[in-house]
Amino acid sequence: MTGAAARQLADLERAIELDPSSAGALEQLAIYRLDHGQKDAALAMVEERIQAGGKEASGYMITKAELLGRSGAKDAALATSDAAITADPANAALLNMRCWLKGTLEVQIDSALADCTRSIELNGDRAAALDSRAMVYFRQGRLNEAMADLNSVLANSPDLAASLYLRGVILGQQGKTAEARDALASARLISPLIDQDYGRWGIKPTVR
């Protein structure tokens, strides 16, 4: 999170050495490789886990979709999430990922709302789904509705950097400069590279 790439890689490799089955470590290593110009290697390590099947296969499908979206392969990312949801239509995490992809990549926005709302109804990770739905509302210019979802998230998870950041962006657009700066500062304290992350999707605050 601080951008210490060499130390990050060393820790991830050590984590997988200690527990080769760790889905979290593999996901983070795949994202690391993608962000450092090794897209094919990143996708290959995830695809291997998907092909192995088992109860964690859907989780790796989420990771694959995230990697494809992060690389800008919009159609492939959505196709992967579509295939995963077809196989497991009541999976709240999969529905949330598809909503998030549509929101961040700014595609199929109208259907994104249905994905997020269904994920919330299934009682998955409500904070993640509400944050994703706020992103979709933001893309639609429905700032009050986006803010309502973000406030719901932050009422229970006040340290969620993503929600703090988007809240700061919206407050800035609404002319609430002081509140915007406070929210953005909190988000950056928790996640120092968050401007870079959201800049990838063309989302930049109007205040610093």
JSON list of N, CA, C and O in Angstrom, two decimals, residues 144-195:
[
{"chain": "A", "resi": 144, "resn": "ASN", "atom": "N", "xyz": [-26.51, 12.23, -4.90]},
{"chain": "A", "resi": 144, "resn": "ASN", "atom": "CA", "xyz": [-27.16, 12.08, -3.59]},
{"chain": "A", "resi": 144, "resn": "ASN", "atom": "C", "xyz": [-27.35, 10.61, -3.24]},
{"chain": "A", "resi": 144, "resn": "ASN", "atom": "O", "xyz": [-27.16, 10.21, -2.09]},
{"chain": "A", "resi": 145, "resn": "GLU", "atom": "N", "xyz": [-27.72, 9.82, -4.23]},
{"chain": "A", "resi": 145, "resn": "GLU", "atom": "CA", "xyz": [-27.90, 8.38, -3.97]},
{"chain": "A", "resi": 145, "resn": "GLU", "atom": "C", "xyz": [-26.56, 7.70, -3.72]},
{"chain": "A", "resi": 145, "resn": "GLU", "atom": "O", "xyz": [-26.45, 6.81, -2.87]},
{"chain": "A", "resi": 146, "resn": "ALA", "atom": "N", "xyz": [-25.55, 8.13, -4.46]},
{"chain": "A", "resi": 146, "resn": "ALA", "atom": "CA", "xyz": [-24.20, 7.60, -4.21]},
{"chain": "A", "resi": 146, "resn": "ALA", "atom": "C", "xyz": [-23.76, 7.92, -2.79]},
{"chain": "A", "resi": 146, "resn": "ALA", "atom": "O", "xyz": [-23.23, 7.06, -2.07]},
{"chain": "A", "resi": 147, "resn": "MET", "atom": "N", "xyz": [-24.00, 9.15, -2.37]},
{"chain": "A", "resi": 147, "resn": "MET", "atom": "CA", "xyz": [-23.60, 9.57, -1.03]},
{"chain": "A", "resi": 147, "resn": "MET", "atom": "C", "xyz": [-24.35, 8.80, 0.05]},
{"chain": "A", "resi": 147, "resn": "MET", "atom": "O", "xyz": [-23.77, 8.44, 1.09]},
{"chain": "A", "resi": 148, "resn": "ALA", "atom": "N", "xyz": [-25.61, 8.50, -0.19]},
{"chain": "A", "resi": 148, "resn": "ALA", "atom": "CA", "xyz": [-26.39, 7.74, 0.79]},
{"chain": "A", "resi": 148, "resn": "ALA", "atom": "C", "xyz": [-25.78, 6.36, 1.00]},
{"chain": "A", "resi": 148, "resn": "ALA", "atom": "O", "xyz": [-25.66, 5.88, 2.14]},
{"chain": "A", "resi": 149, "resn": "ASP", "atom": "N", "xyz": [-25.38, 5.70, -0.09]},
{"chain": "A", "resi": 149, "resn": "ASP", "atom": "CA", "xyz": [-24.75, 4.39, 0.04]},
{"chain": "A", "resi": 149, "resn": "ASP", "atom": "C", "xyz": [-23.40, 4.49, 0.73]},
{"chain": "A", "resi": 149, "resn": "ASP", "atom": "O", "xyz": [-23.05, 3.66, 1.59]},
{"chain": "A", "resi": 150, "resn": "LEU", "atom": "N", "xyz": [-22.63, 5.49, 0.39]},
{"chain": "A", "resi": 150, "resn": "LEU", "atom": "CA", "xyz": [-21.31, 5.66, 1.02]},
{"chain": "A", "resi": 150, "resn": "LEU", "atom": "C", "xyz": [-21.45, 5.93, 2.52]},
{"chain": "A", "resi": 150, "resn": "LEU", "atom": "O", "xyz": [-20.68, 5.40, 3.33]},
{"chain": "A", "resi": 151, "resn": "ASN", "atom": "N", "xyz": [-22.43, 6.74, 2.88]},
{"chain": "A", "resi": 151, "resn": "ASN", "atom": "CA", "xyz": [-22.65, 7.02, 4.30]},
{"chain": "A", "resi": 151, "resn": "ASN", "atom": "C", "xyz": [-23.05, 5.75, 5.05]},
{"chain": "A", "resi": 151, "resn": "ASN", "atom": "O", "xyz": [-22.65, 5.55, 6.21]},
{"chain": "A", "resi": 152, "resn": "SER", "atom": "N", "xyz": [-23.83, 4.89, 4.41]},
{"chain": "A", "resi": 152, "resn": "SER", "atom": "CA", "xyz": [-24.21, 3.62, 5.04]},
{"chain": "A", "resi": 152, "resn": "SER", "atom": "C", "xyz": [-22.99, 2.74, 5.27]},
{"chain": "A", "resi": 152, "resn": "SER", "atom": "O", "xyz": [-22.85, 2.11, 6.32]},
{"chain": "A", "resi": 153, "resn": "VAL", "atom": "N", "xyz": [-22.10, 2.71, 4.27]},
{"chain": "A", "resi": 153, "resn": "VAL", "atom": "CA", "xyz": [-20.87, 1.93, 4.42]},
{"chain": "A", "resi": 153, "resn": "VAL", "atom": "C", "xyz": [-20.03, 2.47, 5.57]},
{"chain": "A", "resi": 153, "resn": "VAL", "atom": "O", "xyz": [-19.59, 1.73, 6.46]},
{"chain": "A", "resi": 154, "resn": "LEU", "atom": "N", "xyz": [-19.80, 3.77, 5.55]},
{"chain": "A", "resi": 154, "resn": "LEU", "atom": "CA", "xyz": [-18.88, 4.38, 6.52]},
{"chain": "A", "resi": 154, "resn": "LEU", "atom": "C", "xyz": [-19.44, 4.40, 7.94]},
{"chain": "A", "resi": 154, "resn": "LEU", "atom": "O", "xyz": [-18.68, 4.48, 8.90]},
{"chain": "A", "resi": 155, "resn": "ALA", "atom": "N", "xyz": [-20.75, 4.30, 8.06]},
{"chain": "A", "resi": 155, "resn": "ALA", "atom": "CA", "xyz": [-21.34, 4.23, 9.40]},
{"chain": "A", "resi": 155, "resn": "ALA", "atom": "C", "xyz": [-20.91, 2.97, 10.12]},
{"chain": "A", "resi": 155, "resn": "ALA", "atom": "O", "xyz": [-20.77, 2.94, 11.35]},
{"chain": "A", "resi": 156, "resn": "ASN", "atom": "N", "xyz": [-20.67, 1.90, 9.35]},
{"chain": "A", "resi": 156, "resn": "ASN", "atom": "CA", "xyz": [-20.26, 0.62, 9.93]},
{"chain": "A", "resi": 156, "resn": "ASN", "atom": "C", "xyz": [-18.79, 0.29, 9.70]},
{"chain": "A", "resi": 156, "resn": "ASN", "atom": "O", "xyz": [-18.20, -0.48, 10.46]},
{"chain": "A", "resi": 157, "resn": "SER", "atom": "N", "xyz": [-18.22, 0.87, 8.64]},
{"chain": "A", "resi": 157, "resn": "SER", "atom": "CA", "xyz": [-16.81, 0.61, 8.31]},
{"chain": "A", "resi": 157, "resn": "SER", "atom": "C", "xyz": [-16.12, 1.94, 8.03]},
{"chain": "A", "resi": 157, "resn": "SER", "atom": "O", "xyz": [-15.83, 2.27, 6.88]},
{"chain": "A", "resi": 158, "resn": "PRO", "atom": "N", "xyz": [-15.87, 2.72, 9.07]},
{"chain": "A", "resi": 158, "resn": "PRO", "atom": "CA", "xyz": [-15.36, 4.09, 8.88]},
{"chain": "A", "resi": 158, "resn": "PRO", "atom": "C", "xyz": [-13.97, 4.18, 8.28]},
{"chain": "A", "resi": 158, "resn": "PRO", "atom": "O", "xyz": [-13.56, 5.27, 7.85]},
{"chain": "A", "resi": 159, "resn": "ASP", "atom": "N", "xyz": [-13.24, 3.08, 8.22]},
{"chain": "A", "resi": 159, "resn": "ASP", "atom": "CA", "xyz": [-11.89, 3.10, 7.69]},
{"chain": "A", "resi": 159, "resn": "ASP", "atom": "C", "xyz": [-11.79, 2.51, 6.28]},
{"chain": "A", "resi": 159, "resn": "ASP", "atom": "O", "xyz": [-10.69, 2.18, 5.82]},
{"chain": "A", "resi": 160, "resn": "LEU", "atom": "N", "xyz": [-12.90, 2.38, 5.59]},
{"chain": "A", "resi": 160, "resn": "LEU", "atom": "CA", "xyz": [-12.87, 1.84, 4.23]},
{"chain": "A", "resi": 160, "resn": "LEU", "atom": "C", "xyz": [-12.41, 2.95, 3.28]},
{"chain": "A", "resi": 160, "resn": "LEU", "atom": "O", "xyz": [-13.15, 3.88, 2.95]},
{"chain": "A", "resi": 161, "resn": "ALA", "atom": "N", "xyz": [-11.18, 2.83, 2.83]},
{"chain": "A", "resi": 161, "resn": "ALA", "atom": "CA", "xyz": [-10.55, 3.89, 2.05]},
{"chain": "A", "resi": 161, "resn": "ALA", "atom": "C", "xyz": [-11.31, 4.20, 0.76]},
{"chain": "A", "resi": 161, "resn": "ALA", "atom": "O", "xyz": [-11.44, 5.36, 0.37]},
{"chain": "A", "resi": 162, "resn": "ALA", "atom": "N", "xyz": [-11.80, 3.16, 0.08]},
{"chain": "A", "resi": 162, "resn": "ALA", "atom": "CA", "xyz": [-12.49, 3.37, -1.19]},
{"chain": "A", "resi": 162, "resn": "ALA", "atom": "C", "xyz": [-13.71, 4.27, -1.01]},
{"chain": "A", "resi": 162, "resn": "ALA", "atom": "O", "xyz": [-13.94, 5.20, -1.79]},
{"chain": "A", "resi": 163, "resn": "SER", "atom": "N", "xyz": [-14.50, 3.99, 0.02]},
{"chain": "A", "resi": 163, "resn": "SER", "atom": "CA", "xyz": [-15.70, 4.80, 0.26]},
{"chain": "A", "resi": 163, "resn": "SER", "atom": "C", "xyz": [-15.34, 6.21, 0.69]},
{"chain": "A", "resi": 163, "resn": "SER", "atom": "O", "xyz": [-16.00, 7.18, 0.29]},
{"chain": "A", "resi": 164, "resn": "LEU", "atom": "N", "xyz": [-14.31, 6.35, 1.51]},
{"chain": "A", "resi": 164, "resn": "LEU", "atom": "CA", "xyz": [-13.86, 7.69, 1.92]},
{"chain": "A", "resi": 164, "resn": "LEU", "atom": "C", "xyz": [-13.41, 8.50, 0.71]},
{"chain": "A", "resi": 164, "resn": "LEU", "atom": "O", "xyz": [-13.73, 9.69, 0.59]},
{"chain": "A", "resi": 165, "resn": "TYR", "atom": "N", "xyz": [-12.70, 7.85, -0.19]},
{"chain": "A", "resi": 165, "resn": "TYR", "atom": "CA", "xyz": [-12.17, 8.56, -1.35]},
{"chain": "A", "resi": 165, "resn": "TYR", "atom": "C", "xyz": [-13.29, 9.03, -2.27]},
{"chain": "A", "resi": 165, "resn": "TYR", "atom": "O", "xyz": [-13.33, 10.21, -2.66]},
{"chain": "A", "resi": 166, "resn": "LEU", "atom": "N", "xyz": [-14.20, 8.12, -2.60]},
{"chain": "A", "resi": 166, "resn": "LEU", "atom": "CA", "xyz": [-15.29, 8.51, -3.49]},
{"chain": "A", "resi": 166, "resn": "LEU", "atom": "C", "xyz": [-16.17, 9.57, -2.83]},
{"chain": "A", "resi": 166, "resn": "LEU", "atom": "O", "xyz": [-16.67, 10.48, -3.49]},
{"chain": "A", "resi": 167, "resn": "ARG", "atom": "N", "xyz": [-16.33, 9.46, -1.52]},
{"chain": "A", "resi": 167, "resn": "ARG", "atom": "CA", "xyz": [-17.09, 10.49, -0.79]},
{"chain": "A", "resi": 167, "resn": "ARG", "atom": "C", "xyz": [-16.40, 11.85, -0.95]},
{"chain": "A", "resi": 167, "resn": "ARG", "atom": "O", "xyz": [-17.05, 12.87, -1.17]},
{"chain": "A", "resi": 168, "resn": "GLY", "atom": "N", "xyz": [-15.07, 11.85, -0.85]},
{"chain": "A", "resi": 168, "resn": "GLY", "atom": "CA", "xyz": [-14.33, 13.09, -1.02]},
{"chain": "A", "resi": 168, "resn": "GLY", "atom": "C", "xyz": [-14.48, 13.66, -2.42]},
{"chain": "A", "resi": 168, "resn": "GLY", "atom": "O", "xyz": [-14.61, 14.88, -2.61]},
{"chain": "A", "resi": 169, "resn": "VAL", "atom": "N", "xyz": [-14.46, 12.78, -3.42]},
{"chain": "A", "resi": 169, "resn": "VAL", "atom": "CA", "xyz": [-14.64, 13.23, -4.80]},
{"chain": "A", "resi": 169, "resn": "VAL", "atom": "C", "xyz": [-16.00, 13.89, -4.98]},
{"chain": "A", "resi": 169, "resn": "VAL", "atom": "O", "xyz": [-16.12, 14.96, -5.57]},
{"chain": "A", "resi": 170, "resn": "ILE", "atom": "N", "xyz": [-17.05, 13.23, -4.43]},
{"chain": "A", "resi": 170, "resn": "ILE", "atom": "CA", "xyz": [-18.41, 13.76, -4.58]},
{"chain": "A", "resi": 170, "resn": "ILE", "atom": "C", "xyz": [-18.57, 15.08, -3.82]},
{"chain": "A", "resi": 170, "resn": "ILE", "atom": "O", "xyz": [-19.14, 16.05, -4.34]},
{"chain": "A", "resi": 171, "resn": "LEU", "atom": "N", "xyz": [-18.05, 15.13, -2.60]},
{"chain": "A", "resi": 171, "resn": "LEU", "atom": "CA", "xyz": [-18.15, 16.37, -1.83]},
{"chain": "A", "resi": 171, "resn": "LEU", "atom": "C", "xyz": [-17.48, 17.52, -2.56]},
{"chain": "A", "resi": 171, "resn": "LEU", "atom": "O", "xyz": [-17.97, 18.66, -2.54]},
{"chain": "A", "resi": 172, "resn": "GLY", "atom": "N", "xyz": [-16.36, 17.23, -3.20]},
{"chain": "A", "resi": 172, "resn": "GLY", "atom": "CA", "xyz": [-15.67, 18.27, -3.97]},
{"chain": "A", "resi": 172, "resn": "GLY", "atom": "C", "xyz": [-16.53, 18.77, -5.11]},
{"chain": "A", "resi": 172, "resn": "GLY", "atom": "O", "xyz": [-16.58, 19.98, -5.38]},
{"chain": "A", "resi": 173, "resn": "GLN", "atom": "N", "xyz": [-17.20, 17.86, -5.79]},
{"chain": "A", "resi": 173, "resn": "GLN", "atom": "CA", "xyz": [-18.07, 18.25, -6.90]},
{"chain": "A", "resi": 173, "resn": "GLN", "atom": "C", "xyz": [-19.28, 19.04, -6.41]},
{"chain": "A", "resi": 173, "resn": "GLN", "atom": "O", "xyz": [-19.85, 19.83, -7.16]},
{"chain": "A", "resi": 174, "resn": "GLN", "atom": "N", "xyz": [-19.66, 18.80, -5.16]},
{"chain": "A", "resi": 174, "resn": "GLN", "atom": "CA", "xyz": [-20.79, 19.53, -4.58]},
{"chain": "A", "resi": 174, "resn": "GLN", "atom": "C", "xyz": [-20.37, 20.86, -3.95]},
{"chain": "A", "resi": 174, "resn": "GLN", "atom": "O", "xyz": [-21.21, 21.56, -3.39]},
{"chain": "A", "resi": 175, "resn": "GLY", "atom": "N", "xyz": [-19.09, 21.18, -4.06]},
{"chain": "A", "resi": 175, "resn": "GLY", "atom": "CA", "xyz": [-18.61, 22.46, -3.54]},
{"chain": "A", "resi": 175, "resn": "GLY", "atom": "C", "xyz": [-18.32, 22.48, -2.06]},
{"chain": "A", "resi": 175, "resn": "GLY", "atom": "O", "xyz": [-18.05, 23.54, -1.49]},
{"chain": "A", "resi": 176, "resn": "LYS", "atom": "N", "xyz": [-18.32, 21.29, -1.42]},
{"chain": "A", "resi": 176, "resn": "LYS", "atom": "CA", "xyz": [-18.06, 21.21, 0.02]},
{"chain": "A", "resi": 176, "resn": "LYS", "atom": "C", "xyz": [-16.58, 20.92, 0.23]},
{"chain": "A", "resi": 176, "resn": "LYS", "atom": "O", "xyz": [-16.17, 19.81, 0.58]},
{"chain": "A", "resi": 177, "resn": "THR", "atom": "N", "xyz": [-15.79, 21.96, 0.00]},
{"chain": "A", "resi": 177, "resn": "THR", "atom": "CA", "xyz": [-14.34, 21.80, -0.11]},
{"chain": "A", "resi": 177, "resn": "THR", "atom": "C", "xyz": [-13.70, 21.26, 1.17]},
{"chain": "A", "resi": 177, "resn": "THR", "atom": "O", "xyz": [-12.87, 20.33, 1.12]},
{"chain": "A", "resi": 178, "resn": "ALA", "atom": "N", "xyz": [-14.03, 21.82, 2.30]},
{"chain": "A", "resi": 178, "resn": "ALA", "atom": "CA", "xyz": [-13.39, 21.40, 3.56]},
{"chain": "A", "resi": 178, "resn": "ALA", "atom": "C", "xyz": [-13.72, 19.94, 3.87]},
{"chain": "A", "resi": 178, "resn": "ALA", "atom": "O", "xyz": [-12.82, 19.16, 4.24]},
{"chain": "A", "resi": 179, "resn": "GLU", "atom": "N", "xyz": [-14.98, 19.56, 3.72]},
{"chain": "A", "resi": 179, "resn": "GLU", "atom": "CA", "xyz": [-15.36, 18.17, 3.99]},
{"chain": "A", "resi": 179, "resn": "GLU", "atom": "C", "xyz": [-14.69, 17.24, 2.99]},
{"chain": "A", "resi": 179, "resn": "GLU", "atom": "O", "xyz": [-14.28, 16.12, 3.35]},
{"chain": "A", "resi": 180, "resn": "ALA", "atom": "N", "xyz": [-14.59, 17.67, 1.74]},
{"chain": "A", "resi": 180, "resn": "ALA", "atom": "CA", "xyz": [-13.95, 16.86, 0.72]},
{"chain": "A", "resi": 180, "resn": "ALA", "atom": "C", "xyz": [-12.49, 16.59, 1.07]},
{"chain": "A", "resi": 180, "resn": "ALA", "atom": "O", "xyz": [-12.00, 15.46, 0.98]},
{"chain": "A", "resi": 181, "resn": "ARG", "atom": "N", "xyz": [-11.79, 17.63, 1.49]},
{"chain": "A", "resi": 181, "resn": "ARG", "atom": "CA", "xyz": [-10.37, 17.48, 1.84]},
{"chain": "A", "resi": 181, "resn": "ARG", "atom": "C", "xyz": [-10.19, 16.54, 3.02]},
{"chain": "A", "resi": 181, "resn": "ARG", "atom": "O", "xyz": [-9.24, 15.75, 3.05]},
{"chain": "A", "resi": 182, "resn": "ASP", "atom": "N", "xyz": [-11.08, 16.63, 4.00]},
{"chain": "A", "resi": 182, "resn": "ASP", "atom": "CA", "xyz": [-10.99, 15.74, 5.16]},
{"chain": "A", "resi": 182, "resn": "ASP", "atom": "C", "xyz": [-11.15, 14.28, 4.73]},
{"chain": "A", "resi": 182, "resn": "ASP", "atom": "O", "xyz": [-10.40, 13.40, 5.17]},
{"chain": "A", "resi": 183, "resn": "ALA", "atom": "N", "xyz": [-12.16, 14.01, 3.89]},
{"chain": "A", "resi": 183, "resn": "ALA", "atom": "CA", "xyz": [-12.41, 12.64, 3.45]},
{"chain": "A", "resi": 183, "resn": "ALA", "atom": "C", "xyz": [-11.25, 12.11, 2.61]},
{"chain": "A", "resi": 183, "resn": "ALA", "atom": "O", "xyz": [-10.81, 10.96, 2.79]},
{"chain": "A", "resi": 184, "resn": "LEU", "atom": "N", "xyz": [-10.74, 12.94, 1.72]},
{"chain": "A", "resi": 184, "resn": "LEU", "atom": "CA", "xyz": [-9.62, 12.51, 0.87]},
{"chain": "A", "resi": 184, "resn": "LEU", "atom": "C", "xyz": [-8.36, 12.28, 1.69]},
{"chain": "A", "resi": 184, "resn": "LEU", "atom": "O", "xyz": [-7.62, 11.31, 1.44]},
{"chain": "A", "resi": 185, "resn": "ALA", "atom": "N", "xyz": [-8.11, 13.14, 2.66]},
{"chain": "A", "resi": 185, "resn": "ALA", "atom": "CA", "xyz": [-6.93, 12.98, 3.51]},
{"chain": "A", "resi": 185, "resn": "ALA", "atom": "C", "xyz": [-7.01, 11.67, 4.29]},
{"chain": "A", "resi": 185, "resn": "ALA", "atom": "O", "xyz": [-6.00, 10.96, 4.43]},
{"chain": "A", "resi": 186, "resn": "SER", "atom": "N", "xyz": [-8.19, 11.35, 4.79]},
{"chain": "A", "resi": 186, "resn": "SER", "atom": "CA", "xyz": [-8.36, 10.09, 5.54]},
{"chain": "A", "resi": 186, "resn": "SER", "atom": "C", "xyz": [-8.13, 8.90, 4.62]},
{"chain": "A", "resi": 186, "resn": "SER", "atom": "O", "xyz": [-7.47, 7.92, 5.00]},
{"chain": "A", "resi": 187, "resn": "ALA", "atom": "N", "xyz": [-8.67, 8.97, 3.40]},
{"chain": "A", "resi": 187, "resn": "ALA", "atom": "CA", "xyz": [-8.50, 7.87, 2.45]},
{"chain": "A", "resi": 187, "resn": "ALA", "atom": "C", "xyz": [-7.02, 7.67, 2.11]},
{"chain": "A", "resi": 187, "resn": "ALA", "atom": "O", "xyz": [-6.53, 6.54, 2.05]},
{"chain": "A", "resi": 188, "resn": "ARG", "atom": "N", "xyz": [-6.31, 8.77, 1.91]},
{"chain": "A", "resi": 188, "resn": "ARG", "atom": "CA", "xyz": [-4.88, 8.69, 1.55]},
{"chain": "A", "resi": 188, "resn": "ARG", "atom": "C", "xyz": [-4.03, 8.21, 2.71]},
{"chain": "A", "resi": 188, "resn": "ARG", "atom": "O", "xyz": [-3.00, 7.56, 2.50]},
{"chain": "A", "resi": 189, "resn": "LEU", "atom": "N", "xyz": [-4.45, 8.52, 3.92]},
{"chain": "A", "resi": 189, "resn": "LEU", "atom": "CA", "xyz": [-3.71, 8.04, 5.09]},
{"chain": "A", "resi": 189, "resn": "LEU", "atom": "C", "xyz": [-3.80, 6.52, 5.18]},
{"chain": "A", "resi": 189, "resn": "LEU", "atom": "O", "xyz": [-2.81, 5.84, 5.49]},
{"chain": "A", "resi": 190, "resn": "ILE", "atom": "N", "xyz": [-4.98, 5.98, 4.89]},
{"chain": "A", "resi": 190, "resn": "ILE", "atom": "CA", "xyz": [-5.20, 4.54, 4.95]},
{"chain": "A", "resi": 190, "resn": "ILE", "atom": "C", "xyz": [-4.58, 3.84, 3.74]},
{"chain": "A", "resi": 190, "resn": "ILE", "atom": "O", "xyz": [-3.99, 2.77, 3.86]},
{"chain": "A", "resi": 191, "resn": "SER", "atom": "N", "xyz": [-4.71, 4.47, 2.56]},
{"chain": "A", "resi": 191, "resn": "SER", "atom": "CA", "xyz": [-4.25, 3.86, 1.31]},
{"chain": "A", "resi": 191, "resn": "SER", "atom": "C", "xyz": [-3.50, 4.91, 0.49]},
{"chain": "A", "resi": 191, "resn": "SER", "atom": "O", "xyz": [-4.09, 5.59, -0.34]},
{"chain": "A", "resi": 192, "resn": "PRO", "atom": "N", "xyz": [-2.19, 5.04, 0.71]},
{"chain": "A", "resi": 192, "resn": "PRO", "atom": "CA", "xyz": [-1.43, 6.13, 0.11]},
{"chain": "A", "resi": 192, "resn": "PRO", "atom": "C", "xyz": [-1.44, 6.17, -1.42]},
{"chain": "A", "resi": 192, "resn": "PRO", "atom": "O", "xyz": [-1.19, 7.22, -2.00]},
{"chain": "A", "resi": 193, "resn": "LEU", "atom": "N", "xyz": [-1.71, 5.05, -2.08]},
{"chain": "A", "resi": 193, "resn": "LEU", "atom": "CA", "xyz": [-1.69, 5.02, -3.54]},
{"chain": "A", "resi": 193, "resn": "LEU", "atom": "C", "xyz": [-3.09, 5.11, -4.14]},
{"chain": "A", "resi": 193, "resn": "LEU", "atom": "O", "xyz": [-3.29, 4.83, -5.32]},
{"chain": "A", "resi": 194, "resn": "ILE", "atom": "N", "xyz": [-4.07, 5.53, -3.36]},
{"chain": "A", "resi": 194, "resn": "ILE", "atom": "CA", "xyz": [-5.46, 5.49, -3.82]},
{"chain": "A", "resi": 194, "resn": "ILE", "atom": "C", "xyz": [-5.72, 6.44, -4.99]},
{"chain": "A", "resi": 194, "resn": "ILE", "atom": "O", "xyz": [-6.55, 6.14, -5.86]},
{"chain": "A", "resi": 195, "resn": "ASP", "atom": "N", "xyz": [-5.02, 7.55, -5.06]},
{"chain": "A", "resi": 195, "resn": "ASP", "atom": "CA", "xyz": [-5.19, 8.45, -6.21]},
{"chain": "A", "resi": 195, "resn": "ASP", "atom": "C", "xyz": [-4.81, 7.73, -7.51]},
{"chain": "A", "resi": 195, "resn": "ASP", "atom": "O", "xyz": [-5.47, 7.89, -8.53]}
]
